[in-house]
């Protein structure tokens, strides 16, 4: 029977903090948790949740995952703790990591997450920053693997903003051997450092294509993926982004360009009629709600590794 493994890195801040073998192991563990073939006892363990931004899936999947593992969570809402009053991260991290066994943190600047990790004596997990969303990428690849039974050489086309979700998809995809195409407007390309890290892994392989032509990117793709145009914290750019992303709608005509057995993903929350049509979201190719469910199973798998 599969068992959780100790991860090489102390923290999970980036998709790049895991090796290919570790990711595959977590995906296999997640599958077993999903099939209820695995029972890990983390009784007495405490996960602290610090969320500077809203969350439904990430927060609740972490809470349910801990409950299923026999542990508990503490919701350290910044507005009711001293975090919201400006207590330095280095102080908060040193105190909370004496109480909690692991921390999941959702914040704006990735450097703030790194600061938490620097001062925390316990593992810190990235629950989304402006730069990355690595837990989401694990659930995405579990969903894709469930569908196709493999990952190597599949073409995953992401249509939308090249920020956190796209960045983690690129890094995780680089490790797992898929091909990634990003279709985004000029000025909204994925982070340059992320691209160069991913390219280091894959060398001269043509695994990454960045274009501003969604139709070209969708051609014969195995997976079509999108995300909101206006991310959390960018609300004041909404009108500008609505203009910039005009033409980047994941609609039926784009789906028709992909492979016959292609699937559609969205990390959620979704704005129907903006980045995706209702028809595509509710259509037969959509695996969006399986993808959301898989957040729970990968969270259980990831946490169990941090407790092993
Ligand atoms: N996909 C995702 O992270 O959703 P939440 O913002 O609801 O956590
Ligand atoms: N890019 C989105 C992802 C939400 C899960 C955001 O940062 O708001």
Tab-separated table of C-alpha atoms and ligand atoms in Angstrom:
chain	number	residue	atom	x	y	z
A	1	UNK	CA	0.000	0.000	0.000
A	2	UNK	CA	1.179	3.517	-0.865
A	3	UNK	CA	2.441	5.607	2.050
A	4	UNK	CA	3.043	9.354	2.458
A	5	UNK	CA	6.703	10.287	1.952
A	6	UNK	CA	8.842	12.926	3.600
A	7	UNK	CA	9.329	15.749	1.094
A	8	UNK	CA	12.830	16.994	0.389
A	9	UNK	CA	12.017	20.685	0.920
A	10	UNK	CA	10.742	22.084	4.219
A	11	UNK	CA	8.070	24.266	2.588
A	12	UNK	CA	5.748	24.188	-0.422
A	13	UNK	CA	5.874	27.744	-1.715
A	14	UNK	CA	6.235	27.015	-5.416
A	15	UNK	CA	5.425	24.157	-7.786
A	16	UNK	CA	9.191	23.956	-8.146
A	17	UNK	CA	9.616	22.968	-4.488
A	18	UNK	CA	8.565	19.428	-5.429
A	19	UNK	CA	10.417	17.007	-7.665
A	20	UNK	CA	8.710	15.131	-10.460
A	21	UNK	CA	8.736	11.964	-8.342
A	22	UNK	CA	7.252	13.788	-5.370
A	23	UNK	CA	4.458	15.255	-7.509
A	24	UNK	CA	3.652	11.860	-8.975
A	25	UNK	CA	3.651	10.336	-5.514
A	26	UNK	CA	1.268	13.015	-4.230
A	27	UNK	CA	-1.040	12.441	-7.219
A	28	UNK	CA	-1.055	8.697	-6.521
A	29	UNK	CA	-1.717	9.268	-2.825
A	30	UNK	CA	-4.533	11.663	-3.736
A	31	UNK	CA	-6.094	8.982	-5.925
A	32	UNK	CA	-5.982	6.532	-3.011
A	33	UNK	CA	-7.470	9.086	-0.627
A	34	UNK	CA	-10.215	9.714	-3.184
A	35	UNK	CA	-10.972	5.990	-3.435
A	36	UNK	CA	-10.843	5.734	0.359
A	37	UNK	CA	-7.988	3.225	0.047
A	38	UNK	CA	-5.717	5.125	2.387
A	39	UNK	CA	-6.080	5.925	6.043
A	40	UNK	CA	-3.545	8.294	7.571
A	41	UNK	CA	-3.895	9.320	11.189
A	42	UNK	CA	-2.810	12.888	11.897
A	43	UNK	CA	-4.713	13.142	15.140
A	44	UNK	CA	-3.530	16.015	17.304
A	45	UNK	CA	-1.992	17.844	14.322
A	46	UNK	CA	-3.014	21.455	13.754
A	47	UNK	CA	-3.056	23.374	10.469
A	48	UNK	CA	-3.093	27.171	10.776
A	49	UNK	CA	-4.827	29.048	7.952
A	50	UNK	CA	-3.883	32.659	7.219
A	51	UNK	CA	-5.930	34.032	4.333
A	52	UNK	CA	-5.387	37.672	3.384
A	53	UNK	CA	-7.712	37.138	0.408
A	54	UNK	CA	-11.102	35.451	0.010
A	55	UNK	CA	-11.307	31.714	-0.613
A	56	UNK	CA	-13.924	28.995	-0.862
A	57	UNK	CA	-12.186	25.947	-2.354
A	58	UNK	CA	-8.703	26.291	-0.883
A	59	UNK	CA	-9.836	27.143	2.620
A	60	UNK	CA	-12.610	24.528	2.821
A	61	UNK	CA	-10.611	21.769	1.146
A	62	UNK	CA	-7.798	22.305	3.665
A	63	UNK	CA	-10.305	22.240	6.528
A	64	UNK	CA	-12.023	19.077	5.322
A	65	UNK	CA	-8.691	17.422	4.481
A	66	UNK	CA	-7.457	17.997	8.033
A	67	UNK	CA	-10.720	16.704	9.494
A	68	UNK	CA	-10.459	13.550	7.379
A	69	UNK	CA	-6.867	13.068	8.549
A	70	UNK	CA	-8.021	13.317	12.159
A	71	UNK	CA	-6.406	16.698	12.803
A	72	UNK	CA	-7.813	20.174	13.159
A	73	UNK	CA	-7.472	23.671	11.662
A	74	UNK	CA	-7.361	27.149	13.136
A	75	UNK	CA	-8.632	29.951	10.942
A	76	UNK	CA	-6.283	32.844	11.706
A	77	UNK	CA	-8.428	35.514	10.129
A	78	UNK	CA	-6.133	38.540	9.722
A	79	UNK	CA	-8.919	40.921	10.761
A	80	UNK	CA	-9.386	39.270	14.138
A	81	UNK	CA	-5.744	38.488	14.856
A	82	UNK	CA	-2.864	40.940	15.268
A	83	UNK	CA	-1.833	40.233	11.663
A	84	UNK	CA	-4.405	42.764	10.441
A	85	UNK	CA	-3.002	45.374	12.830
A	86	UNK	CA	0.439	45.063	11.296
A	87	UNK	CA	2.331	42.673	13.576
A	88	UNK	CA	5.514	41.856	11.633
A	89	UNK	CA	5.482	38.591	9.698
A	90	UNK	CA	8.703	37.478	11.370
A	91	UNK	CA	7.061	37.729	14.798
A	92	UNK	CA	3.765	36.148	13.722
A	93	UNK	CA	5.546	33.275	12.002
A	94	UNK	CA	7.795	32.499	14.973
A	95	UNK	CA	4.852	32.440	17.388
A	96	UNK	CA	2.312	30.575	15.262
A	97	UNK	CA	4.778	27.884	14.267
A	98	UNK	CA	5.220	27.071	17.964
A	99	UNK	CA	1.481	26.330	18.147
A	100	UNK	CA	0.690	24.864	14.730
A	101	UNK	CA	2.247	21.886	12.914
A	102	UNK	CA	1.861	23.384	9.437
A	103	UNK	CA	0.607	26.695	8.009
A	104	UNK	CA	-1.292	27.367	4.785
A	105	UNK	CA	-1.046	31.003	3.743
A	106	UNK	CA	-2.852	33.001	1.050
A	107	UNK	CA	-1.429	36.448	0.532
A	108	UNK	CA	-0.546	39.054	-2.092
A	109	UNK	CA	3.234	39.422	-2.450
A	110	UNK	CA	5.080	36.151	-2.858
A	111	UNK	CA	7.933	37.712	-0.871
A	112	UNK	CA	5.615	37.893	2.175
A	113	UNK	CA	5.005	34.154	1.904
A	114	UNK	CA	8.775	33.620	1.709
A	115	UNK	CA	9.180	35.780	4.806
A	116	UNK	CA	6.704	33.563	6.697
A	117	UNK	CA	8.639	30.484	5.583
A	118	UNK	CA	11.959	32.030	6.577
A	119	UNK	CA	10.823	32.580	10.163
A	120	UNK	CA	8.519	29.583	10.612
A	121	UNK	CA	9.884	26.487	12.310
A	122	UNK	CA	7.103	24.425	10.669
A	123	UNK	CA	6.190	23.822	7.018
A	124	UNK	CA	4.497	26.669	5.149
A	125	UNK	CA	2.197	25.899	2.201
A	126	UNK	CA	1.333	28.422	-0.522
A	127	UNK	CA	-2.459	28.710	-0.598
A	128	UNK	CA	-2.113	31.301	-3.454
A	129	UNK	CA	-0.010	34.389	-3.938
A	130	UNK	CA	0.014	36.867	-6.801
A	131	UNK	CA	2.829	34.785	-8.307
A	132	UNK	CA	1.775	31.156	-7.833
A	133	UNK	CA	-0.987	28.742	-6.909
A	134	UNK	CA	0.858	25.409	-6.597
A	135	UNK	CA	-1.885	23.492	-4.716
A	136	UNK	CA	-4.251	24.308	-7.588
A	137	UNK	CA	-1.778	22.898	-10.129
A	138	UNK	CA	-1.632	19.584	-8.246
A	139	UNK	CA	-5.424	19.240	-8.438
A	140	UNK	CA	-5.342	20.237	-12.114
A	141	UNK	CA	-2.843	17.532	-13.006
A	142	UNK	CA	-4.724	14.936	-10.956
A	143	UNK	CA	-7.854	15.773	-12.969
A	144	UNK	CA	-5.974	15.552	-16.262
A	145	UNK	CA	-4.342	12.258	-15.315
A	146	UNK	CA	-7.692	10.791	-14.279
A	147	UNK	CA	-9.089	11.685	-17.684
A	148	UNK	CA	-6.276	10.550	-19.959
A	149	UNK	CA	-4.472	8.003	-17.786
A	150	UNK	CA	-1.167	9.760	-18.512
A	151	UNK	CA	0.397	13.207	-18.589
A	152	UNK	CA	3.491	13.008	-20.797
A	153	UNK	CA	3.181	15.041	-24.007
A	154	UNK	CA	-0.405	16.125	-23.469
A	155	UNK	CA	-1.079	19.661	-24.752
A	156	UNK	CA	-2.583	21.971	-22.145
A	157	UNK	CA	-3.774	25.326	-23.423
A	158	UNK	CA	-4.375	28.084	-20.925
A	159	UNK	CA	-6.358	31.060	-22.234
A	160	UNK	CA	-6.259	34.157	-20.039
A	161	UNK	CA	-4.047	36.075	-17.661
A	162	UNK	CA	-0.512	34.730	-17.309
A	163	UNK	CA	-0.413	35.168	-13.550
A	164	UNK	CA	-0.544	32.831	-10.535
A	165	UNK	CA	-2.555	29.898	-11.931
A	166	UNK	CA	-0.763	29.958	-15.296
A	167	UNK	CA	2.658	30.302	-13.628
A	168	UNK	CA	2.137	27.206	-11.467
A	169	UNK	CA	0.743	25.297	-14.412
A	170	UNK	CA	3.935	26.077	-16.351
A	171	UNK	CA	6.276	25.011	-13.542
A	172	UNK	CA	4.372	21.871	-12.611
A	173	UNK	CA	3.863	21.077	-16.306
A	174	UNK	CA	7.583	21.474	-16.984
A	175	UNK	CA	8.320	18.889	-14.299
A	176	UNK	CA	5.626	16.474	-15.459
A	177	UNK	CA	6.510	16.447	-19.147
A	178	UNK	CA	3.371	18.041	-20.620
A	179	UNK	CA	3.288	20.704	-23.319
A	180	UNK	CA	1.893	24.081	-22.284
A	181	UNK	CA	0.452	26.786	-24.507
A	182	UNK	CA	-0.485	30.131	-23.006
A	183	UNK	CA	-2.758	32.484	-24.964
A	184	UNK	CA	-2.762	35.915	-23.352
A	185	UNK	CA	-2.816	39.565	-24.436
A	186	UNK	CA	0.488	41.418	-24.732
A	187	UNK	CA	1.546	42.659	-21.318
A	188	UNK	CA	-0.110	39.739	-19.497
A	189	UNK	CA	2.488	37.055	-20.197
A	190	UNK	CA	3.611	34.688	-17.445
A	191	UNK	CA	6.415	35.747	-15.130
A	192	UNK	CA	9.841	35.818	-16.838
A	193	UNK	CA	11.679	34.070	-13.989
A	194	UNK	CA	9.079	31.294	-13.962
A	195	UNK	CA	9.527	30.818	-17.712
A	196	UNK	CA	13.293	30.626	-17.435
A	197	UNK	CA	13.127	28.181	-14.487
A	198	UNK	CA	10.745	25.973	-16.470
A	199	UNK	CA	12.972	26.152	-19.532
A	200	UNK	CA	15.983	25.086	-17.464
A	201	UNK	CA	14.137	21.862	-16.660
A	202	UNK	CA	13.052	21.115	-20.199
A	203	UNK	CA	16.079	22.465	-22.061
A	204	UNK	CA	15.400	23.045	-25.727
A	205	UNK	CA	12.174	21.084	-25.654
A	206	UNK	CA	9.348	23.080	-27.281
A	207	UNK	CA	7.143	22.479	-24.242
A	208	UNK	CA	6.088	26.116	-23.831
A	209	UNK	CA	4.372	28.336	-26.407
A	210	UNK	CA	3.178	31.834	-25.582
A	211	UNK	CA	0.903	33.521	-28.100
A	212	UNK	CA	-1.826	36.133	-28.303
A	213	UNK	CA	-3.901	33.970	-30.604
A	214	UNK	CA	-6.343	31.775	-28.603
A	215	UNK	CA	-7.490	29.890	-31.732
A	216	UNK	CA	-3.952	28.893	-32.627
A	217	UNK	CA	-3.281	27.841	-29.026
A	218	UNK	CA	-6.469	25.756	-28.861
A	219	UNK	CA	-5.776	23.788	-32.048
A	220	UNK	CA	-5.657	20.041	-31.245
A	221	UNK	CA	-5.149	20.713	-27.535
A	222	UNK	CA	-6.026	17.982	-25.022
A	223	UNK	CA	-7.002	20.435	-22.291
A	224	UNK	CA	-8.438	23.952	-22.444
A	225	UNK	CA	-8.071	25.919	-19.222
A	226	UNK	CA	-9.035	29.419	-18.177
A	227	UNK	CA	-9.143	31.667	-15.110
A	228	UNK	CA	-10.730	34.997	-14.189
A	229	UNK	CA	-9.566	38.124	-16.011
A	230	UNK	CA	-9.494	40.209	-12.855
A	231	UNK	CA	-7.678	38.467	-10.034
A	232	UNK	CA	-8.138	39.215	-6.355
A	233	UNK	CA	-6.452	42.497	-5.512
A	234	UNK	CA	-6.826	43.853	-9.065
A	235	UNK	CA	-10.394	45.085	-8.729
A	236	UNK	CA	-9.347	48.644	-9.650
A	237	UNK	CA	-8.061	47.350	-13.027
A	238	UNK	CA	-11.317	45.575	-13.908
A	239	UNK	CA	-12.449	47.877	-16.737
A	240	UNK	CA	-8.985	47.942	-18.304
A	241	UNK	CA	-8.677	44.153	-18.091
A	242	UNK	CA	-12.148	43.627	-19.555
A	243	UNK	CA	-10.947	45.628	-22.570
A	244	UNK	CA	-7.548	43.915	-22.802
A	245	UNK	CA	-8.998	40.398	-22.589
A	246	UNK	CA	-11.757	40.977	-25.112
A	247	UNK	CA	-11.386	38.007	-27.522
A	248	UNK	CA	-10.025	35.619	-24.897
A	249	UNK	CA	-13.386	33.990	-24.164
A	250	UNK	CA	-13.404	30.201	-23.819
A	251	UNK	CA	-16.488	29.480	-25.908
A	252	UNK	CA	-17.779	26.582	-27.990
A	253	UNK	CA	-15.945	27.725	-31.128
A	254	UNK	CA	-12.638	27.508	-29.239
A	255	UNK	CA	-13.597	24.109	-27.799
A	256	UNK	CA	-14.307	22.887	-31.348
A	257	UNK	CA	-10.685	23.600	-32.296
A	258	UNK	CA	-9.332	21.285	-29.597
A	259	UNK	CA	-9.119	17.494	-29.881
A	260	UNK	CA	-12.351	15.538	-30.009
A	261	UNK	CA	-11.774	14.135	-26.509
A	262	UNK	CA	-10.456	17.388	-25.026
A	263	UNK	CA	-11.564	18.509	-21.582
A	264	UNK	CA	-12.211	21.980	-20.148
A	265	UNK	CA	-10.854	23.189	-16.817
A	266	UNK	CA	-11.290	26.353	-14.744
A	267	UNK	CA	-9.815	26.861	-11.274
A	268	UNK	CA	-12.959	28.767	-10.167
A	269	UNK	CA	-14.511	31.104	-9.221
A	270	UNK	CA	-15.763	31.716	-12.783
A	271	UNK	CA	-17.483	34.661	-14.400
A	272	UNK	CA	-19.788	33.186	-17.033
A	273	UNK	CA	-19.909	35.332	-20.146
A	274	UNK	CA	-16.493	36.902	-19.396
A	275	UNK	CA	-13.686	34.328	-19.597
A	276	UNK	CA	-15.947	31.305	-20.239
A	277	UNK	CA	-19.449	30.767	-21.573
A	278	UNK	CA	-22.148	29.067	-19.546
A	279	UNK	CA	-22.479	26.523	-22.362
A	280	UNK	CA	-18.825	25.456	-22.079
A	281	UNK	CA	-18.843	25.469	-18.285
A	282	UNK	CA	-21.881	23.237	-18.151
A	283	UNK	CA	-20.967	21.277	-21.291
A	284	UNK	CA	-20.007	17.619	-21.605
A	285	UNK	CA	-16.298	18.385	-21.844
A	286	UNK	CA	-16.215	20.325	-18.598
A	287	UNK	CA	-14.370	18.629	-15.733
A	288	UNK	CA	-14.434	21.815	-13.694
A	289	UNK	CA	-16.277	20.400	-10.689
A	290	UNK	CA	-14.151	17.221	-10.615
A	291	UNK	CA	-11.163	19.546	-10.642
A	292	UNK	CA	-12.618	21.458	-7.673
A	293	UNK	CA	-13.269	18.180	-5.808
A	294	UNK	CA	-9.687	17.116	-6.452
A	295	UNK	CA	-8.459	20.091	-4.434
A	296	UNK	CA	-9.580	18.109	-1.363
A	297	UNK	CA	-7.809	14.879	-2.306
A	298	UNK	CA	-4.482	16.520	-3.180
A	299	UNK	CA	-4.641	18.634	-0.044
A	300	UNK	CA	-5.036	15.439	1.999
A	301	UNK	CA	-2.116	13.855	0.155
A	302	UNK	CA	0.113	16.911	0.557
A	303	UNK	CA	-0.650	17.339	4.262
A	304	UNK	CA	-0.080	13.653	4.955
A	305	UNK	CA	3.433	14.008	3.471
A	306	UNK	CA	4.164	16.940	5.768
A	307	UNK	CA	3.108	14.783	8.720
A	308	UNK	CA	5.153	11.737	7.695
B	1	LIG	N1	-9.428	27.932	-7.058
B	1	LIG	C1	-9.333	28.483	-5.845
B	1	LIG	O1	-8.248	28.640	-5.282
B	1	LIG	O2	-10.530	28.843	-5.311
B	1	LIG	P1	-10.721	29.687	-3.987
B	1	LIG	O3	-10.280	31.099	-4.279
B	1	LIG	O4	-12.198	29.617	-3.710
B	1	LIG	O5	-9.905	29.086	-2.891
B	2	LIG	N1	-6.065	34.287	-10.625
B	2	LIG	C1	-7.105	34.156	-9.630
B	2	LIG	C2	-7.150	32.763	-9.114
B	2	LIG	C3	-8.257	32.487	-8.125
B	2	LIG	C4	-8.219	31.109	-7.583
B	2	LIG	C5	-6.857	35.138	-8.525
B	2	LIG	O1	-5.698	35.313	-8.117
B	2	LIG	O2	-7.823	35.742	-8.032
